[in-house]
Amino acid sequence: IGGPGASDYILGVTFTFVWIDPSSGEYTDIDNNKKLNVAFREIYYNNKFPWGIGTRYPIDVETIVLHETGHGLSLGHFGKLFRTDANGKFHFAPLAVMNAGYTQVQHDLKGTDKASFCSIWAHWPNK
């Protein structure tokens, strides 16, 4: 990811490409699971940031890869962002790998991440 603007604040991004029925122009849901059929996904990481491993800054690449892989498996963002007035720091509640921002190193899935994954994939393939 390069260029000015929003990419100055985006660490990584996952693009999802879906199938479209050529005769109707509508998105497809072949297995009737109420979800679009995914053709493929692409994940990109912003090279404007300093990357490291096991450190908050430079940005921990393993944390970002785990988060973007979650998007690659159909997970969305989770939790709410709060600012603590006493110290001005931001934090999420509940803390999850799939929070919509980077606040700390996270190499392990939290309960909310596991629950989100299971809610999507526990019955795959649909019968």
mmCIF file with all atom_site columns, C-alpha atoms in Angstrom:
data_model
loop_
_atom_site.group_PDB
_atom_site.id
_atom_site.type_symbol
_atom_site.label_atom_id
_atom_site.label_alt_id
_atom_site.label_comp_id
_atom_site.label_asym_id
_atom_site.label_entity_id
_atom_site.label_seq_id
_atom_site.pdbx_PDB_ins_code
_atom_site.Cartn_x
_atom_site.Cartn_y
_atom_site.Cartn_z
_atom_site.occupancy
_atom_site.B_iso_or_equiv
_atom_site.pdbx_formal_charge
_atom_site.auth_seq_id
_atom_site.auth_comp_id
_atom_site.auth_asym_id
_atom_site.auth_atom_id
_atom_site.pdbx_PDB_model_num
ATOM 1   C CA . ILE A 1 1   ? 0.000   0.000   0.000   1.00 0.00 ? 1   ILE A CA 1
ATOM 2   C CA . GLY A 1 2   ? 1.493   3.308   -0.925  1.00 0.00 ? 2   GLY A CA 1
ATOM 3   C CA . GLY A 1 3   ? 0.457   6.861   -1.632  1.00 0.00 ? 3   GLY A CA 1
ATOM 4   C CA . PRO A 1 4   ? -0.786  9.725   0.532   1.00 0.00 ? 4   PRO A CA 1
ATOM 5   C CA . GLY A 1 5   ? -4.019  9.987   2.500   1.00 0.00 ? 5   GLY A CA 1
ATOM 6   C CA . ALA A 1 6   ? -5.798  7.177   4.328   1.00 0.00 ? 6   ALA A CA 1
ATOM 7   C CA . SER A 1 7   ? -2.896  4.790   3.751   1.00 0.00 ? 7   SER A CA 1
ATOM 8   C CA . ASP A 1 8   ? -0.906  6.909   6.211   1.00 0.00 ? 8   ASP A CA 1
ATOM 9   C CA . TYR A 1 9   ? -3.014  5.336   8.978   1.00 0.00 ? 9   TYR A CA 1
ATOM 10  C CA . ILE A 1 10  ? -3.708  1.834   7.622   1.00 0.00 ? 10  ILE A CA 1
ATOM 11  C CA . LEU A 1 11  ? -1.307  -0.924  8.673   1.00 0.00 ? 11  LEU A CA 1
ATOM 12  C CA . GLY A 1 12  ? -2.852  -3.677  6.563   1.00 0.00 ? 12  GLY A CA 1
ATOM 13  C CA . VAL A 1 13  ? -5.932  -4.313  4.498   1.00 0.00 ? 13  VAL A CA 1
ATOM 14  C CA . THR A 1 14  ? -7.793  -7.370  3.217   1.00 0.00 ? 14  THR A CA 1
ATOM 15  C CA . PHE A 1 15  ? -9.774  -7.188  -0.008  1.00 0.00 ? 15  PHE A CA 1
ATOM 16  C CA . THR A 1 16  ? -12.512 -9.747  -0.633  1.00 0.00 ? 16  THR A CA 1
ATOM 17  C CA . PHE A 1 17  ? -13.595 -10.603 -4.172  1.00 0.00 ? 17  PHE A CA 1
ATOM 18  C CA . VAL A 1 18  ? -16.935 -12.350 -4.610  1.00 0.00 ? 18  VAL A CA 1
ATOM 19  C CA . TRP A 1 19  ? -18.646 -14.262 -7.401  1.00 0.00 ? 19  TRP A CA 1
ATOM 20  C CA . ILE A 1 20  ? -21.359 -12.623 -9.507  1.00 0.00 ? 20  ILE A CA 1
ATOM 21  C CA . ASP A 1 21  ? -23.883 -14.550 -11.580 1.00 0.00 ? 21  ASP A CA 1
ATOM 22  C CA . PRO A 1 22  ? -23.200 -13.493 -15.190 1.00 0.00 ? 22  PRO A CA 1
ATOM 23  C CA . SER A 1 23  ? -26.822 -13.871 -16.272 1.00 0.00 ? 23  SER A CA 1
ATOM 24  C CA . SER A 1 24  ? -28.429 -11.835 -13.474 1.00 0.00 ? 24  SER A CA 1
ATOM 25  C CA . GLY A 1 25  ? -25.556 -9.634  -12.334 1.00 0.00 ? 25  GLY A CA 1
ATOM 26  C CA . GLU A 1 26  ? -26.406 -10.579 -8.720  1.00 0.00 ? 26  GLU A CA 1
ATOM 27  C CA . TYR A 1 27  ? -23.979 -11.796 -6.085  1.00 0.00 ? 27  TYR A CA 1
ATOM 28  C CA . THR A 1 28  ? -24.033 -15.575 -5.655  1.00 0.00 ? 28  THR A CA 1
ATOM 29  C CA . ASP A 1 29  ? -24.908 -17.674 -2.594  1.00 0.00 ? 29  ASP A CA 1
ATOM 30  C CA . ILE A 1 30  ? -24.691 -21.182 -4.043  1.00 0.00 ? 30  ILE A CA 1
ATOM 31  C CA . ASP A 1 31  ? -24.910 -23.024 -0.701  1.00 0.00 ? 31  ASP A CA 1
ATOM 32  C CA . ASN A 1 32  ? -27.754 -20.789 0.607   1.00 0.00 ? 32  ASN A CA 1
ATOM 33  C CA . ASN A 1 33  ? -25.924 -19.859 3.811   1.00 0.00 ? 33  ASN A CA 1
ATOM 34  C CA . LYS A 1 34  ? -26.940 -16.172 3.514   1.00 0.00 ? 34  LYS A CA 1
ATOM 35  C CA . LYS A 1 35  ? -23.322 -15.207 2.777   1.00 0.00 ? 35  LYS A CA 1
ATOM 36  C CA . LEU A 1 36  ? -21.741 -14.151 -0.484  1.00 0.00 ? 36  LEU A CA 1
ATOM 37  C CA . ASN A 1 37  ? -19.562 -16.716 -2.240  1.00 0.00 ? 37  ASN A CA 1
ATOM 38  C CA . VAL A 1 38  ? -15.947 -15.608 -1.964  1.00 0.00 ? 38  VAL A CA 1
ATOM 39  C CA . ALA A 1 39  ? -13.786 -16.026 -5.058  1.00 0.00 ? 39  ALA A CA 1
ATOM 40  C CA . PHE A 1 40  ? -10.514 -15.035 -3.352  1.00 0.00 ? 40  PHE A CA 1
ATOM 41  C CA . ARG A 1 41  ? -8.955  -12.560 -0.927  1.00 0.00 ? 41  ARG A CA 1
ATOM 42  C CA . GLU A 1 42  ? -5.834  -10.437 -1.105  1.00 0.00 ? 42  GLU A CA 1
ATOM 43  C CA . ILE A 1 43  ? -4.003  -9.074  1.929   1.00 0.00 ? 43  ILE A CA 1
ATOM 44  C CA . TYR A 1 44  ? -1.656  -6.091  1.733   1.00 0.00 ? 44  TYR A CA 1
ATOM 45  C CA . TYR A 1 45  ? 0.643   -4.532  4.346   1.00 0.00 ? 45  TYR A CA 1
ATOM 46  C CA . ASN A 1 46  ? 1.683   -0.878  4.401   1.00 0.00 ? 46  ASN A CA 1
ATOM 47  C CA . ASN A 1 47  ? 5.414   -0.477  3.825   1.00 0.00 ? 47  ASN A CA 1
ATOM 48  C CA . LYS A 1 48  ? 5.331   3.080   5.222   1.00 0.00 ? 48  LYS A CA 1
ATOM 49  C CA . PHE A 1 49  ? 5.484   1.688   8.751   1.00 0.00 ? 49  PHE A CA 1
ATOM 50  C CA . PRO A 1 50  ? 8.521   0.299   10.586  1.00 0.00 ? 50  PRO A CA 1
ATOM 51  C CA . TRP A 1 51  ? 7.886   -3.393  11.202  1.00 0.00 ? 51  TRP A CA 1
ATOM 52  C CA . GLY A 1 52  ? 9.355   -5.586  13.943  1.00 0.00 ? 52  GLY A CA 1
ATOM 53  C CA . ILE A 1 53  ? 8.603   -8.763  15.888  1.00 0.00 ? 53  ILE A CA 1
ATOM 54  C CA . GLY A 1 54  ? 7.540   -8.849  19.546  1.00 0.00 ? 54  GLY A CA 1
ATOM 55  C CA . THR A 1 55  ? 7.495   -5.079  19.958  1.00 0.00 ? 55  THR A CA 1
ATOM 56  C CA . ARG A 1 56  ? 4.790   -2.410  20.071  1.00 0.00 ? 56  ARG A CA 1
ATOM 57  C CA . TYR A 1 57  ? 6.901   0.012   18.014  1.00 0.00 ? 57  TYR A CA 1
ATOM 58  C CA . PRO A 1 58  ? 8.078   -0.631  15.448  1.00 0.00 ? 58  PRO A CA 1
ATOM 59  C CA . ILE A 1 59  ? 4.727   -2.191  14.605  1.00 0.00 ? 59  ILE A CA 1
ATOM 60  C CA . ASP A 1 60  ? 4.590   -5.912  15.454  1.00 0.00 ? 60  ASP A CA 1
ATOM 61  C CA . VAL A 1 61  ? 4.192   -7.653  12.102  1.00 0.00 ? 61  VAL A CA 1
ATOM 62  C CA . GLU A 1 62  ? 2.917   -10.914 13.649  1.00 0.00 ? 62  GLU A CA 1
ATOM 63  C CA . THR A 1 63  ? 0.010   -9.084  15.320  1.00 0.00 ? 63  THR A CA 1
ATOM 64  C CA . ILE A 1 64  ? -1.018  -7.434  12.057  1.00 0.00 ? 64  ILE A CA 1
ATOM 65  C CA . VAL A 1 65  ? -0.682  -10.684 10.076  1.00 0.00 ? 65  VAL A CA 1
ATOM 66  C CA . LEU A 1 66  ? -2.875  -12.501 12.635  1.00 0.00 ? 66  LEU A CA 1
ATOM 67  C CA . HIS A 1 67  ? -5.505  -9.738  12.403  1.00 0.00 ? 67  HIS A CA 1
ATOM 68  C CA . GLU A 1 68  ? -5.549  -9.626  8.584   1.00 0.00 ? 68  GLU A CA 1
ATOM 69  C CA . THR A 1 69  ? -5.668  -13.429 8.429   1.00 0.00 ? 69  THR A CA 1
ATOM 70  C CA . GLY A 1 70  ? -8.816  -13.169 10.557  1.00 0.00 ? 70  GLY A CA 1
ATOM 71  C CA . HIS A 1 71  ? -10.334 -10.978 7.840   1.00 0.00 ? 71  HIS A CA 1
ATOM 72  C CA . GLY A 1 72  ? -9.183  -13.575 5.308   1.00 0.00 ? 72  GLY A CA 1
ATOM 73  C CA . LEU A 1 73  ? -11.286 -16.112 7.233   1.00 0.00 ? 73  LEU A CA 1
ATOM 74  C CA . SER A 1 74  ? -14.362 -13.807 7.113   1.00 0.00 ? 74  SER A CA 1
ATOM 75  C CA . LEU A 1 75  ? -14.015 -12.282 10.592  1.00 0.00 ? 75  LEU A CA 1
ATOM 76  C CA . GLY A 1 76  ? -15.007 -8.652  11.100  1.00 0.00 ? 76  GLY A CA 1
ATOM 77  C CA . HIS A 1 77  ? -13.862 -6.103  13.658  1.00 0.00 ? 77  HIS A CA 1
ATOM 78  C CA . PHE A 1 78  ? -14.917 -6.594  17.266  1.00 0.00 ? 78  PHE A CA 1
ATOM 79  C CA . GLY A 1 79  ? -14.992 -4.501  20.446  1.00 0.00 ? 79  GLY A CA 1
ATOM 80  C CA . LYS A 1 80  ? -15.318 -0.845  21.279  1.00 0.00 ? 80  LYS A CA 1
ATOM 81  C CA . LEU A 1 81  ? -12.527 1.750   21.462  1.00 0.00 ? 81  LEU A CA 1
ATOM 82  C CA . PHE A 1 82  ? -12.164 3.783   24.658  1.00 0.00 ? 82  PHE A CA 1
ATOM 83  C CA . ARG A 1 83  ? -9.800  6.565   25.720  1.00 0.00 ? 83  ARG A CA 1
ATOM 84  C CA . THR A 1 84  ? -8.658  6.735   29.323  1.00 0.00 ? 84  THR A CA 1
ATOM 85  C CA . ASP A 1 85  ? -8.752  10.408  30.323  1.00 0.00 ? 85  ASP A CA 1
ATOM 86  C CA . ALA A 1 86  ? -6.152  10.014  33.089  1.00 0.00 ? 86  ALA A CA 1
ATOM 87  C CA . ASN A 1 87  ? -3.350  8.935   30.741  1.00 0.00 ? 87  ASN A CA 1
ATOM 88  C CA . GLY A 1 88  ? -4.792  9.670   27.288  1.00 0.00 ? 88  GLY A CA 1
ATOM 89  C CA . LYS A 1 89  ? -4.280  6.073   26.132  1.00 0.00 ? 89  LYS A CA 1
ATOM 90  C CA . PHE A 1 90  ? -6.661  4.165   23.927  1.00 0.00 ? 90  PHE A CA 1
ATOM 91  C CA . HIS A 1 91  ? -7.831  0.628   24.644  1.00 0.00 ? 91  HIS A CA 1
ATOM 92  C CA . PHE A 1 92  ? -10.489 -1.780  23.417  1.00 0.00 ? 92  PHE A CA 1
ATOM 93  C CA . ALA A 1 93  ? -13.122 -3.611  25.396  1.00 0.00 ? 93  ALA A CA 1
ATOM 94  C CA . PRO A 1 94  ? -13.150 -6.492  25.145  1.00 0.00 ? 94  PRO A CA 1
ATOM 95  C CA . LEU A 1 95  ? -9.585  -6.913  23.945  1.00 0.00 ? 95  LEU A CA 1
ATOM 96  C CA . ALA A 1 96  ? -9.455  -9.062  20.789  1.00 0.00 ? 96  ALA A CA 1
ATOM 97  C CA . VAL A 1 97  ? -7.118  -9.696  17.875  1.00 0.00 ? 97  VAL A CA 1
ATOM 98  C CA . MET A 1 98  ? -9.978  -8.495  15.658  1.00 0.00 ? 98  MET A CA 1
ATOM 99  C CA . ASN A 1 99  ? -10.223 -5.054  17.289  1.00 0.00 ? 99  ASN A CA 1
ATOM 100 C CA . ALA A 1 100 ? -10.320 -2.283  14.692  1.00 0.00 ? 100 ALA A CA 1
ATOM 101 C CA . GLY A 1 101 ? -7.032  -0.750  15.784  1.00 0.00 ? 101 GLY A CA 1
ATOM 102 C CA . TYR A 1 102 ? -3.522  -1.593  16.907  1.00 0.00 ? 102 TYR A CA 1
ATOM 103 C CA . THR A 1 103 ? -2.934  -0.954  20.607  1.00 0.00 ? 103 THR A CA 1
ATOM 104 C CA . GLN A 1 104 ? -0.559  -3.735  21.650  1.00 0.00 ? 104 GLN A CA 1
ATOM 105 C CA . VAL A 1 105 ? 1.229   -6.911  20.626  1.00 0.00 ? 105 VAL A CA 1
ATOM 106 C CA . GLN A 1 106 ? -1.184  -9.859  20.378  1.00 0.00 ? 106 GLN A CA 1
ATOM 107 C CA . HIS A 1 107 ? 0.025   -13.293 19.303  1.00 0.00 ? 107 HIS A CA 1
ATOM 108 C CA . ASP A 1 108 ? -2.807  -15.368 20.796  1.00 0.00 ? 108 ASP A CA 1
ATOM 109 C CA . LEU A 1 109 ? -6.482  -15.456 19.934  1.00 0.00 ? 109 LEU A CA 1
ATOM 110 C CA . LYS A 1 110 ? -8.829  -14.205 22.634  1.00 0.00 ? 110 LYS A CA 1
ATOM 111 C CA . GLY A 1 111 ? -12.153 -15.830 23.518  1.00 0.00 ? 111 GLY A CA 1
ATOM 112 C CA . THR A 1 112 ? -14.098 -13.365 21.371  1.00 0.00 ? 112 THR A CA 1
ATOM 113 C CA . ASP A 1 113 ? -11.895 -14.158 18.365  1.00 0.00 ? 113 ASP A CA 1
ATOM 114 C CA . LYS A 1 114 ? -12.446 -17.892 18.823  1.00 0.00 ? 114 LYS A CA 1
ATOM 115 C CA . ALA A 1 115 ? -16.196 -17.433 19.299  1.00 0.00 ? 115 ALA A CA 1
ATOM 116 C CA . SER A 1 116 ? -16.445 -15.305 16.138  1.00 0.00 ? 116 SER A CA 1
ATOM 117 C CA . PHE A 1 117 ? -14.537 -17.898 14.150  1.00 0.00 ? 117 PHE A CA 1
ATOM 118 C CA . CYS A 1 118 ? -16.701 -20.749 15.469  1.00 0.00 ? 118 CYS A CA 1
ATOM 119 C CA . SER A 1 119 ? -19.912 -18.850 14.740  1.00 0.00 ? 119 SER A CA 1
ATOM 120 C CA . ILE A 1 120 ? -18.891 -18.614 11.083  1.00 0.00 ? 120 ILE A CA 1
ATOM 121 C CA . TRP A 1 121 ? -17.118 -21.916 10.484  1.00 0.00 ? 121 TRP A CA 1
ATOM 122 C CA . ALA A 1 122 ? -18.519 -24.416 13.028  1.00 0.00 ? 122 ALA A CA 1
ATOM 123 C CA . HIS A 1 123 ? -21.052 -25.813 10.560  1.00 0.00 ? 123 HIS A CA 1
ATOM 124 C CA . TRP A 1 124 ? -18.970 -25.674 7.407   1.00 0.00 ? 124 TRP A CA 1
ATOM 125 C CA . PRO A 1 125 ? -19.702 -27.054 4.953   1.00 0.00 ? 125 PRO A CA 1
ATOM 126 C CA . ASN A 1 126 ? -23.377 -26.268 5.318   1.00 0.00 ? 126 ASN A CA 1
ATOM 127 C CA . LYS A 1 127 ? -25.649 -29.238 5.006   1.00 0.00 ? 127 LYS A CA 1
#
